[in-house]
Structures are given as structure tokens and as C-alpha cells.
GROMACS .gro file of C-alpha atoms in nm:
model
  407
    1UNK     CA    1 -25.557 -15.857   4.122
    2UNK     CA    2 -25.864 -15.871   3.900
    3UNK     CA    3 -25.715 -16.152   3.691
    4UNK     CA    4 -25.641 -16.350   4.006
    5UNK     CA    5 -25.990 -16.278   4.135
    6UNK     CA    6 -26.145 -16.401   3.809
    7UNK     CA    7 -25.956 -16.729   3.843
    8UNK     CA    8 -26.063 -16.759   4.208
    9UNK     CA    9 -26.426 -16.684   4.116
   10UNK     CA   10 -26.429 -16.983   3.882
   11UNK     CA   11 -26.300 -17.201   4.165
   12UNK     CA   12 -26.561 -17.061   4.403
   13UNK     CA   13 -26.842 -17.119   4.154
   14UNK     CA   14 -26.777 -17.493   4.170
   15UNK     CA   15 -26.701 -17.508   4.543
   16UNK     CA   16 -26.955 -17.704   4.743
   17UNK     CA   17 -27.191 -17.553   4.997
   18UNK     CA   18 -27.025 -17.750   5.278
   19UNK     CA   19 -26.674 -17.638   5.182
   20UNK     CA   20 -26.770 -17.269   5.172
   21UNK     CA   21 -26.946 -17.308   5.505
   22UNK     CA   22 -26.643 -17.479   5.665
   23UNK     CA   23 -26.396 -17.226   5.525
   24UNK     CA   24 -26.593 -16.935   5.671
   25UNK     CA   25 -26.603 -17.104   6.012
   26UNK     CA   26 -26.223 -17.136   5.986
   27UNK     CA   27 -26.213 -16.763   5.907
   28UNK     CA   28 -26.426 -16.676   6.212
   29UNK     CA   29 -26.193 -16.880   6.434
   30UNK     CA   30 -25.890 -16.708   6.282
   31UNK     CA   31 -26.041 -16.366   6.359
   32UNK     CA   32 -26.092 -16.464   6.723
   33UNK     CA   33 -25.739 -16.603   6.743
   34UNK     CA   34 -25.598 -16.276   6.606
   35UNK     CA   35 -25.792 -16.050   6.847
   36UNK     CA   36 -25.486 -15.895   7.011
   37UNK     CA   37 -25.314 -15.833   6.676
   38UNK     CA   38 -25.624 -15.674   6.523
   39UNK     CA   39 -25.692 -15.451   6.826
   40UNK     CA   40 -25.328 -15.336   6.829
   41UNK     CA   41 -25.357 -15.243   6.461
   42UNK     CA   42 -25.683 -15.063   6.530
   43UNK     CA   43 -25.518 -14.865   6.810
   44UNK     CA   44 -25.264 -14.737   6.556
   45UNK     CA   45 -25.544 -14.625   6.324
   46UNK     CA   46 -25.731 -14.455   6.610
   47UNK     CA   47 -25.422 -14.269   6.724
   48UNK     CA   48 -25.355 -14.149   6.370
   49UNK     CA   49 -25.721 -14.055   6.321
   50UNK     CA   50 -25.724 -13.853   6.642
   51UNK     CA   51 -25.409 -13.670   6.534
   52UNK     CA   52 -25.562 -13.601   6.192
   53UNK     CA   53 -25.878 -13.453   6.344
   54UNK     CA   54 -26.132 -13.723   6.259
   55UNK     CA   55 -26.476 -13.641   6.400
   56UNK     CA   56 -26.617 -13.828   6.698
   57UNK     CA   57 -26.860 -14.005   6.464
   58UNK     CA   58 -26.579 -14.117   6.233
   59UNK     CA   59 -26.369 -14.235   6.527
   60UNK     CA   60 -26.666 -14.435   6.657
   61UNK     CA   61 -26.704 -14.602   6.317
   62UNK     CA   62 -26.333 -14.684   6.317
   63UNK     CA   63 -26.305 -14.809   6.675
   64UNK     CA   64 -26.285 -15.180   6.757
   65UNK     CA   65 -26.291 -15.334   7.104
   66UNK     CA   66 -26.313 -15.697   7.214
   67UNK     CA   67 -26.695 -15.694   7.205
   68UNK     CA   68 -26.716 -15.535   6.860
   69UNK     CA   69 -26.452 -15.769   6.722
   70UNK     CA   70 -26.638 -16.068   6.864
   71UNK     CA   71 -26.948 -15.939   6.685
   72UNK     CA   72 -26.747 -15.925   6.362
   73UNK     CA   73 -26.634 -16.287   6.404
   74UNK     CA   74 -26.985 -16.395   6.502
   75UNK     CA   75 -27.123 -16.230   6.188
   76UNK     CA   76 -26.880 -16.427   5.972
   77UNK     CA   77 -26.988 -16.750   6.143
   78UNK     CA   78 -27.355 -16.652   6.102
   79UNK     CA   79 -27.306 -16.599   5.729
   80UNK     CA   80 -27.142 -16.942   5.708
   81UNK     CA   81 -27.460 -17.099   5.847
   82UNK     CA   82 -27.696 -16.925   5.605
   83UNK     CA   83 -27.848 -17.120   5.318
   84UNK     CA   84 -27.633 -17.112   5.006
   85UNK     CA   85 -27.814 -16.905   4.742
   86UNK     CA   86 -27.610 -17.051   4.455
   87UNK     CA   87 -27.808 -17.306   4.260
   88UNK     CA   88 -28.144 -17.209   4.408
   89UNK     CA   89 -28.423 -17.242   4.152
   90UNK     CA   90 -28.615 -16.914   4.136
   91UNK     CA   91 -28.888 -17.052   3.911
   92UNK     CA   92 -28.947 -17.337   3.669
   93UNK     CA   93 -29.191 -17.394   3.384
   94UNK     CA   94 -29.249 -17.643   3.103
   95UNK     CA   95 -29.339 -17.498   2.765
   96UNK     CA   96 -29.614 -17.652   2.548
   97UNK     CA   97 -29.345 -17.817   2.334
   98UNK     CA   98 -29.203 -17.996   2.639
   99UNK     CA   99 -28.895 -17.772   2.683
  100UNK     CA  100 -28.831 -17.733   3.056
  101UNK     CA  101 -28.698 -17.389   3.155
  102UNK     CA  102 -28.566 -17.289   3.496
  103UNK     CA  103 -28.415 -16.972   3.636
  104UNK     CA  104 -28.128 -17.045   3.875
  105UNK     CA  105 -27.920 -16.823   4.105
  106UNK     CA  106 -27.551 -16.793   4.017
  107UNK     CA  107 -27.265 -16.577   4.154
  108UNK     CA  108 -27.204 -16.236   3.997
  109UNK     CA  109 -26.831 -16.314   3.961
  110UNK     CA  110 -26.577 -16.052   4.071
  111UNK     CA  111 -26.700 -15.778   4.302
  112UNK     CA  112 -26.508 -15.463   4.396
  113UNK     CA  113 -26.598 -15.294   4.723
  114UNK     CA  114 -26.475 -14.942   4.800
  115UNK     CA  115 -26.539 -14.831   5.155
  116UNK     CA  116 -26.437 -14.591   5.432
  117UNK     CA  117 -26.386 -14.593   5.806
  118UNK     CA  118 -26.553 -14.909   5.927
  119UNK     CA  119 -26.308 -15.203   5.942
  120UNK     CA  120 -26.590 -15.451   6.007
  121UNK     CA  121 -26.680 -15.409   5.639
  122UNK     CA  122 -26.362 -15.600   5.552
  123UNK     CA  123 -26.493 -15.911   5.726
  124UNK     CA  124 -26.862 -15.866   5.640
  125UNK     CA  125 -26.793 -15.813   5.270
  126UNK     CA  126 -26.548 -16.101   5.250
  127UNK     CA  127 -26.789 -16.343   5.419
  128UNK     CA  128 -27.089 -16.246   5.208
  129UNK     CA  129 -26.898 -16.257   4.881
  130UNK     CA  130 -26.739 -16.595   4.954
  131UNK     CA  131 -27.067 -16.746   5.076
  132UNK     CA  132 -27.239 -16.634   4.755
  133UNK     CA  133 -26.956 -16.771   4.540
  134UNK     CA  134 -26.797 -16.439   4.442
  135UNK     CA  135 -26.436 -16.330   4.455
  136UNK     CA  136 -26.390 -15.983   4.603
  137UNK     CA  137 -26.137 -15.701   4.579
  138UNK     CA  138 -26.154 -15.474   4.884
  139UNK     CA  139 -26.031 -15.116   4.887
  140UNK     CA  140 -26.069 -14.966   5.234
  141UNK     CA  141 -26.001 -14.610   5.346
  142UNK     CA  142 -25.662 -14.484   5.458
  143UNK     CA  143 -25.796 -14.413   5.807
  144UNK     CA  144 -25.847 -14.788   5.870
  145UNK     CA  145 -25.557 -14.933   5.673
  146UNK     CA  146 -25.382 -15.110   5.962
  147UNK     CA  147 -25.709 -15.257   6.094
  148UNK     CA  148 -25.810 -15.373   5.748
  149UNK     CA  149 -25.473 -15.538   5.686
  150UNK     CA  150 -25.489 -15.727   6.014
  151UNK     CA  151 -25.847 -15.842   5.959
  152UNK     CA  152 -25.772 -15.945   5.600
  153UNK     CA  153 -25.467 -16.144   5.707
  154UNK     CA  154 -25.670 -16.336   5.963
  155UNK     CA  155 -25.956 -16.398   5.720
  156UNK     CA  156 -25.725 -16.528   5.449
  157UNK     CA  157 -25.548 -16.756   5.693
  158UNK     CA  158 -25.882 -16.915   5.779
  159UNK     CA  159 -26.015 -16.932   5.424
  160UNK     CA  160 -25.697 -17.093   5.289
  161UNK     CA  161 -25.701 -17.339   5.580
  162UNK     CA  162 -26.053 -17.425   5.467
  163UNK     CA  163 -25.935 -17.502   5.115
  164UNK     CA  164 -26.033 -17.183   4.930
  165UNK     CA  165 -25.796 -16.987   4.701
  166UNK     CA  166 -25.612 -16.694   4.860
  167UNK     CA  167 -25.728 -16.469   4.575
  168UNK     CA  168 -26.092 -16.519   4.674
  169UNK     CA  169 -26.052 -16.218   4.907
  170UNK     CA  170 -25.792 -15.956   4.817
  171UNK     CA  171 -25.720 -15.623   4.984
  172UNK     CA  172 -25.579 -15.342   4.770
  173UNK     CA  173 -25.240 -15.280   4.935
  174UNK     CA  174 -25.226 -14.906   4.868
  175UNK     CA  175 -25.435 -14.613   4.991
  176UNK     CA  176 -25.352 -14.413   4.677
  177UNK     CA  177 -25.676 -14.274   4.533
  178UNK     CA  178 -25.555 -14.383   4.188
  179UNK     CA  179 -25.639 -14.739   4.291
  180UNK     CA  180 -26.004 -14.638   4.316
  181UNK     CA  181 -25.989 -14.497   3.964
  182UNK     CA  182 -25.836 -14.819   3.836
  183UNK     CA  183 -26.115 -15.024   3.989
  184UNK     CA  184 -26.384 -14.796   3.846
  185UNK     CA  185 -26.235 -14.830   3.498
  186UNK     CA  186 -26.198 -15.210   3.514
  187UNK     CA  187 -26.495 -15.289   3.290
  188UNK     CA  188 -26.485 -15.657   3.204
  189UNK     CA  189 -26.237 -15.735   3.483
  190UNK     CA  190 -26.469 -15.640   3.772
  191UNK     CA  191 -26.838 -15.722   3.739
  192UNK     CA  192 -26.989 -15.498   4.007
  193UNK     CA  193 -26.867 -15.209   4.221
  194UNK     CA  194 -27.023 -15.144   4.562
  195UNK     CA  195 -26.930 -14.816   4.736
  196UNK     CA  196 -26.975 -14.780   5.112
  197UNK     CA  197 -26.896 -14.438   5.249
  198UNK     CA  198 -26.983 -14.072   5.246
  199UNK     CA  199 -27.157 -13.869   4.980
  200UNK     CA  200 -26.833 -13.761   4.809
  201UNK     CA  201 -26.714 -14.120   4.766
  202UNK     CA  202 -27.045 -14.241   4.626
  203UNK     CA  203 -27.069 -13.939   4.395
  204UNK     CA  204 -26.721 -14.007   4.259
  205UNK     CA  205 -26.798 -14.373   4.201
  206UNK     CA  206 -27.122 -14.297   4.020
  207UNK     CA  207 -26.958 -14.027   3.807
  208UNK     CA  208 -26.649 -14.223   3.703
  209UNK     CA  209 -26.751 -14.589   3.701
  210UNK     CA  210 -26.741 -14.789   3.380
  211UNK     CA  211 -26.848 -15.090   3.586
  212UNK     CA  212 -27.207 -15.142   3.711
  213UNK     CA  213 -27.257 -14.981   4.055
  214UNK     CA  214 -27.477 -15.089   4.346
  215UNK     CA  215 -27.503 -14.765   4.542
  216UNK     CA  216 -27.541 -14.711   4.914
  217UNK     CA  217 -27.641 -14.348   4.962
  218UNK     CA  218 -27.702 -14.118   5.259
  219UNK     CA  219 -27.924 -14.220   5.548
  220UNK     CA  220 -28.140 -13.908   5.587
  221UNK     CA  221 -28.390 -14.103   5.797
  222UNK     CA  222 -28.712 -13.981   5.957
  223UNK     CA  223 -28.925 -14.089   6.251
  224UNK     CA  224 -29.281 -13.952   6.241
  225UNK     CA  225 -29.476 -13.944   6.567
  226UNK     CA  226 -29.844 -13.950   6.474
  227UNK     CA  227 -30.124 -13.806   6.689
  228UNK     CA  228 -30.229 -14.160   6.786
  229UNK     CA  229 -29.883 -14.262   6.910
  230UNK     CA  230 -29.833 -14.412   7.256
  231UNK     CA  231 -29.618 -14.168   7.456
  232UNK     CA  232 -29.390 -14.424   7.622
  233UNK     CA  233 -29.331 -14.600   7.292
  234UNK     CA  234 -29.266 -14.273   7.110
  235UNK     CA  235 -29.002 -14.165   7.362
  236UNK     CA  236 -28.829 -14.503   7.361
  237UNK     CA  237 -28.823 -14.541   6.983
  238UNK     CA  238 -28.714 -14.184   6.909
  239UNK     CA  239 -28.428 -14.196   7.161
  240UNK     CA  240 -28.307 -14.532   7.033
  241UNK     CA  241 -28.341 -14.431   6.667
  242UNK     CA  242 -28.113 -14.131   6.721
  243UNK     CA  243 -27.884 -14.214   7.011
  244UNK     CA  244 -27.818 -14.590   7.018
  245UNK     CA  245 -27.536 -14.530   6.771
  246UNK     CA  246 -27.534 -14.191   6.605
  247UNK     CA  247 -27.270 -14.279   6.344
  248UNK     CA  248 -27.458 -14.559   6.166
  249UNK     CA  249 -27.651 -14.512   5.844
  250UNK     CA  250 -27.977 -14.619   6.011
  251UNK     CA  251 -27.972 -14.340   6.269
  252UNK     CA  252 -28.267 -14.102   6.270
  253UNK     CA  253 -28.168 -13.756   6.146
  254UNK     CA  254 -28.507 -13.580   6.146
  255UNK     CA  255 -28.790 -13.611   6.396
  256UNK     CA  256 -29.136 -13.525   6.262
  257UNK     CA  257 -29.412 -13.462   6.513
  258UNK     CA  258 -29.783 -13.444   6.434
  259UNK     CA  259 -29.924 -13.106   6.531
  260UNK     CA  260 -30.215 -13.293   6.694
  261UNK     CA  261 -29.994 -13.511   6.914
  262UNK     CA  262 -30.062 -13.392   7.271
  263UNK     CA  263 -29.727 -13.497   7.422
  264UNK     CA  264 -29.484 -13.350   7.170
  265UNK     CA  265 -29.288 -13.152   7.430
  266UNK     CA  266 -29.227 -13.467   7.636
  267UNK     CA  267 -29.084 -13.657   7.338
  268UNK     CA  268 -28.857 -13.366   7.246
  269UNK     CA  269 -28.744 -13.329   7.608
  270UNK     CA  270 -28.662 -13.701   7.629
  271UNK     CA  271 -28.439 -13.674   7.323
  272UNK     CA  272 -28.270 -13.356   7.444
  273UNK     CA  273 -28.204 -13.516   7.785
  274UNK     CA  274 -27.972 -13.769   7.616
  275UNK     CA  275 -27.740 -13.488   7.508
  276UNK     CA  276 -27.872 -13.466   7.152
  277UNK     CA  277 -27.852 -13.114   7.006
  278UNK     CA  278 -28.182 -13.020   6.842
  279UNK     CA  279 -28.251 -12.782   6.554
  280UNK     CA  280 -28.615 -12.708   6.492
  281UNK     CA  281 -28.864 -12.511   6.291
  282UNK     CA  282 -29.056 -12.230   6.462
  283UNK     CA  283 -29.321 -12.460   6.613
  284UNK     CA  284 -29.065 -12.715   6.729
  285UNK     CA  285 -28.862 -12.443   6.899
  286UNK     CA  286 -29.162 -12.360   7.116
  287UNK     CA  287 -29.160 -12.717   7.248
  288UNK     CA  288 -28.817 -12.682   7.408
  289UNK     CA  289 -28.670 -12.357   7.540
  290UNK     CA  290 -28.333 -12.286   7.385
  291UNK     CA  291 -28.371 -12.515   7.083
  292UNK     CA  292 -28.164 -12.383   6.792
  293UNK     CA  293 -28.335 -12.279   6.471
  294UNK     CA  294 -28.309 -12.521   6.180
  295UNK     CA  295 -28.169 -12.396   5.852
  296UNK     CA  296 -28.282 -12.515   5.509
  297UNK     CA  297 -27.976 -12.741   5.497
  298UNK     CA  298 -28.074 -12.922   5.818
  299UNK     CA  299 -28.369 -13.097   5.653
  300UNK     CA  300 -28.132 -13.274   5.413
  301UNK     CA  301 -27.847 -13.338   5.656
  302UNK     CA  302 -27.700 -13.674   5.751
  303UNK     CA  303 -27.536 -13.567   6.077
  304UNK     CA  304 -27.401 -13.905   6.191
  305UNK     CA  305 -27.365 -13.733   6.527
  306UNK     CA  306 -27.575 -13.643   6.833
  307UNK     CA  307 -27.769 -13.381   6.637
  308UNK     CA  308 -28.125 -13.401   6.505
  309UNK     CA  309 -28.362 -13.176   6.314
  310UNK     CA  310 -28.720 -13.143   6.447
  311UNK     CA  311 -29.024 -13.037   6.248
  312UNK     CA  312 -29.391 -13.011   6.346
  313UNK     CA  313 -29.611 -13.127   6.058
  314UNK     CA  314 -29.980 -13.126   5.980
  315UNK     CA  315 -30.078 -13.490   6.027
  316UNK     CA  316 -29.992 -13.781   5.801
  317UNK     CA  317 -30.014 -13.576   5.482
  318UNK     CA  318 -29.765 -13.326   5.620
  319UNK     CA  319 -29.527 -13.604   5.720
  320UNK     CA  320 -29.553 -13.774   5.381
  321UNK     CA  321 -29.484 -13.445   5.205
  322UNK     CA  322 -29.176 -13.376   5.420
  323UNK     CA  323 -29.038 -13.727   5.371
  324UNK     CA  324 -29.096 -13.709   4.995
  325UNK     CA  325 -28.908 -13.379   4.978
  326UNK     CA  326 -28.612 -13.464   5.201
  327UNK     CA  327 -28.565 -13.838   5.258
  328UNK     CA  328 -28.280 -14.021   5.088
  329UNK     CA  329 -28.477 -14.340   5.029
  330UNK     CA  330 -28.298 -14.529   5.307
  331UNK     CA  331 -28.514 -14.586   5.619
  332UNK     CA  332 -28.819 -14.405   5.755
  333UNK     CA  333 -29.051 -14.494   6.044
  334UNK     CA  334 -29.389 -14.404   6.190
  335UNK     CA  335 -29.498 -14.433   6.553
  336UNK     CA  336 -29.877 -14.473   6.562
  337UNK     CA  337 -30.155 -14.675   6.721
  338UNK     CA  338 -30.385 -14.604   6.426
  339UNK     CA  339 -30.337 -14.903   6.196
  340UNK     CA  340 -30.495 -14.738   5.892
  341UNK     CA  341 -30.259 -14.442   5.921
  342UNK     CA  342 -29.958 -14.669   5.969
  343UNK     CA  343 -30.046 -14.886   5.671
  344UNK     CA  344 -30.080 -14.581   5.450
  345UNK     CA  345 -29.736 -14.460   5.565
  346UNK     CA  346 -29.588 -14.804   5.490
  347UNK     CA  347 -29.750 -14.802   5.147
  348UNK     CA  348 -29.672 -14.446   5.037
  349UNK     CA  349 -29.321 -14.380   5.169
  350UNK     CA  350 -29.086 -14.471   4.885
  351UNK     CA  351 -28.782 -14.582   5.085
  352UNK     CA  352 -28.589 -14.909   5.087
  353UNK     CA  353 -28.701 -14.975   5.446
  354UNK     CA  354 -29.022 -14.844   5.603
  355UNK     CA  355 -29.103 -14.929   5.966
  356UNK     CA  356 -29.406 -14.908   6.195
  357UNK     CA  357 -29.351 -14.875   6.572
  358UNK     CA  358 -28.983 -14.972   6.548
  359UNK     CA  359 -28.650 -14.791   6.559
  360UNK     CA  360 -28.472 -14.702   6.236
  361UNK     CA  361 -28.162 -14.862   6.390
  362UNK     CA  362 -28.307 -15.197   6.278
  363UNK     CA  363 -28.184 -15.104   5.927
  364UNK     CA  364 -27.922 -15.375   5.940
  365UNK     CA  365 -27.877 -15.703   5.757
  366UNK     CA  366 -27.811 -15.892   6.078
  367UNK     CA  367 -28.136 -15.767   6.231
  368UNK     CA  368 -28.318 -15.877   5.916
  369UNK     CA  369 -28.185 -16.231   5.959
  370UNK     CA  370 -27.947 -16.195   5.665
  371UNK     CA  371 -27.627 -16.244   5.864
  372UNK     CA  372 -27.404 -15.953   5.771
  373UNK     CA  373 -27.467 -15.700   5.496
  374UNK     CA  374 -27.273 -15.520   5.226
  375UNK     CA  375 -27.485 -15.210   5.278
  376UNK     CA  376 -27.833 -15.063   5.240
  377UNK     CA  377 -27.904 -15.013   4.870
  378UNK     CA  378 -28.122 -14.710   4.812
  379UNK     CA  379 -28.170 -14.749   4.437
  380UNK     CA  380 -28.446 -14.942   4.266
  381UNK     CA  381 -28.258 -15.187   4.044
  382UNK     CA  382 -28.117 -15.532   4.121
  383UNK     CA  383 -28.121 -15.504   4.501
  384UNK     CA  384 -28.284 -15.273   4.757
  385UNK     CA  385 -28.249 -15.242   5.133
  386UNK     CA  386 -27.996 -15.462   5.315
  387UNK     CA  387 -27.780 -15.629   5.050
  388UNK     CA  388 -27.673 -15.973   5.162
  389UNK     CA  389 -27.635 -16.309   4.989
  390UNK     CA  390 -27.928 -16.287   4.749
  391UNK     CA  391 -27.825 -15.936   4.641
  392UNK     CA  392 -27.480 -16.070   4.547
  393UNK     CA  393 -27.618 -16.318   4.297
  394UNK     CA  394 -27.766 -16.292   3.953
  395UNK     CA  395 -27.938 -16.569   3.760
  396UNK     CA  396 -27.920 -16.765   3.441
  397UNK     CA  397 -28.178 -16.962   3.246
  398UNK     CA  398 -28.139 -17.336   3.203
  399UNK     CA  399 -28.328 -17.524   2.934
  400UNK     CA  400 -28.371 -17.902   2.930
  401UNK     CA  401 -28.513 -18.047   2.612
  402UNK     CA  402 -28.571 -18.371   2.430
  403UNK     CA  403 -28.462 -18.260   2.084
  404UNK     CA  404 -28.700 -17.964   2.035
  405UNK     CA  405 -28.634 -17.741   1.730
  406UNK     CA  406 -28.797 -17.412   1.626
  407UNK     CA  407 -28.852 -17.528   1.265
   0.00000   0.00000   0.00000
């Protein structure tokens, strides 16, 4: 598969912008045409997942319906219409000797993506890799195997109809965990591995990989309600950040409330009224009768469910200290009317995404105008935050001379 992908990557590298764009529009149409087939395959996965005891959050990640599948197809079409990053000149300079140097974006080559649960990743990853000129090898989780196969079949039908090689997007046909090990050991055959999944998957990839890894880690995300926050805004943002979709990586997991905020009980009550189970420190428990006590583990938990930890902190400094100790570097937000406080939070929180007066659920490549995304990178090298087209390219230097020699 890697050898075929390498050959396809060379074809993609010389494929025109218009041809990649057209092929992805063919792929989006093929997904829409295959709606009934894909949903039937997804129903098989859901039935198996229910029988195997998958959690409600995992089942929600797995589930497709006509609206979600239309969103998947629309995301592929949106990626098709994005500007092609390949060939973009990052910077250019002419040396004193007349040698003209430029730094130009180029595809990475062959990308391996290892992921769990969410079948939309099959389409998102394929579209982003093809648009950025990369061939991709996809290894999805066993819980979504039928959905992934159906989506991959439709995608390939469209891409081939658009003139691209079938090996541009390949799906590992087995769910055997040995296939993951083979990908991680494929140094020289695969240029970059991107894991998307739970902590155990990412830990395994980072421990075993002999291929460079672009990691997507836990979303232990915080919303801090400062003393200056508007009450209506605080309630709306906190509820959305936690409850819009509890199983996504951008969901709020810990609510921090400034001790000086006069309406703390109302914000907590609004969140509890949605059915969210709350676990708080001693001060937070006094805000809502019957709130469970938080354990030490709750401050570092990614629940991906209708559960949230609540802590009362001593102003901005208290919030910054808590975030520094417990955040995963994914997404953190502040609700405040005080601009100076908000700007300090934006400056000092060391996460890939930091928001002011907005829900953490905006941690999404589509919401950032990037089309789809491979994931939210929480490291500091190569790419950070939503990884889309630009994050799937590297660069090379081009020199244009007139006979210059070093001498």
C-alpha cells in the first residue's frame, strides 16, 4: 500500500489545481449518491457497537444520519474550493550576488492517518490530503469499519472519475492491530503519521512510531467566567461549550468561576438544567445543592459526556494557575467584559486555541474557514491548532541564478 501511495503521491504532486478541485467535487457528488449505502453500513456499525457496550459518547461519534452525511459531503466540496497551497511562495529574497531564493510550499508525500470512531474522518482526511497533493493511507477503528469502507468506496469512485489514481486514498482493509504497528514502523515508506483518537491510541503511536508524528491529544478544555462577565453571555457560552456536542474534542470539560463573579450560582444552575452532571470543589458545591464532590482525577478528565468539573478560583491569576496545571493545550476560553483581563488571558494561556467570549466548540477547522480538518494539533512543532491544508505541506527552497559560484 505504501509503495502504491508513493507512486500516487508523485502523480498528485504534478496534478493541476483545477484537476484536484474537479476530482474532489466528483467525490462529494459520489458521497451524496451513495447516501443510502453509507447509512446502511453505519447502521451495522451502530448495532454492533451497541451490542459491544460502546458508551453514549462513542456511539454519538460513530452515528451518521442524512444531515451529518450531507455535512461530510459539503465539507469535501468546501475543501475542493479552497486555495491550493502547493506552489505558494512563502517568501522570496535576492542575495547581494544576484542569486534569487524562494521558499515554496510542497506536499509532504505519503501520510498515514490512524483514527477511531468517527467515520467522517475518512472523508475529511481524504479530501485534505488530496487537495494538498498528498497520498493517504487510512486506518480506521474496528467500530466503524463498515461505515469507513462505504465512504471510502464512494470517495474513490469520485476521485477516479475525476482522473486521479485510485491509490491516492487507500483504506487499510483489516482491523488487526498489527496493521497499526506496520504503519508506525514504515520509516521511509510513510512520511508522516497523524493519530486521531483516545489517549491510549495516541500514547501507543508516540511510543512506537519510527515515522514523524503530528499528535492530536486530549481536549481538557476550560471556560473561565471572570468577575466582569455578562451573565446572559456567560450562561449561553458555558451551556454551548459543554452541551452542544459533548463527544467532540472541543467540548468544555472544566468550568472555572471567578470568586468575585456575583452570578455564579445562576451559571451553574443553567448548566445543570441541561442534564449535565457536575462535580465541584467545596466552594462550587455550595453554589448548587446536591453537586457531587470533584476528585483529583476530575481536573484532568476528558469526559466526552454530559459531565463537567467546576472550580471556583481567585480571579484571573487563579484561573491561569488552574489552566497551566490541568489543561491539555487544546482549547481554553474566557468570558469577560474587561478587555485588559481578556487580553492577558489570550496572551498567557499556552494552548493551541484561546478564545474570548466564544464557545470552545468553535475549535473546528470548518469554523476557522479551513474547510475540514485532520485534527487539532496540541504540540508546538510544524502545525498547531486545526490542521488543514497548510499543515499538510512542507516547503523547499528554490534558487535561480545566473552562473553564480562560491569561489
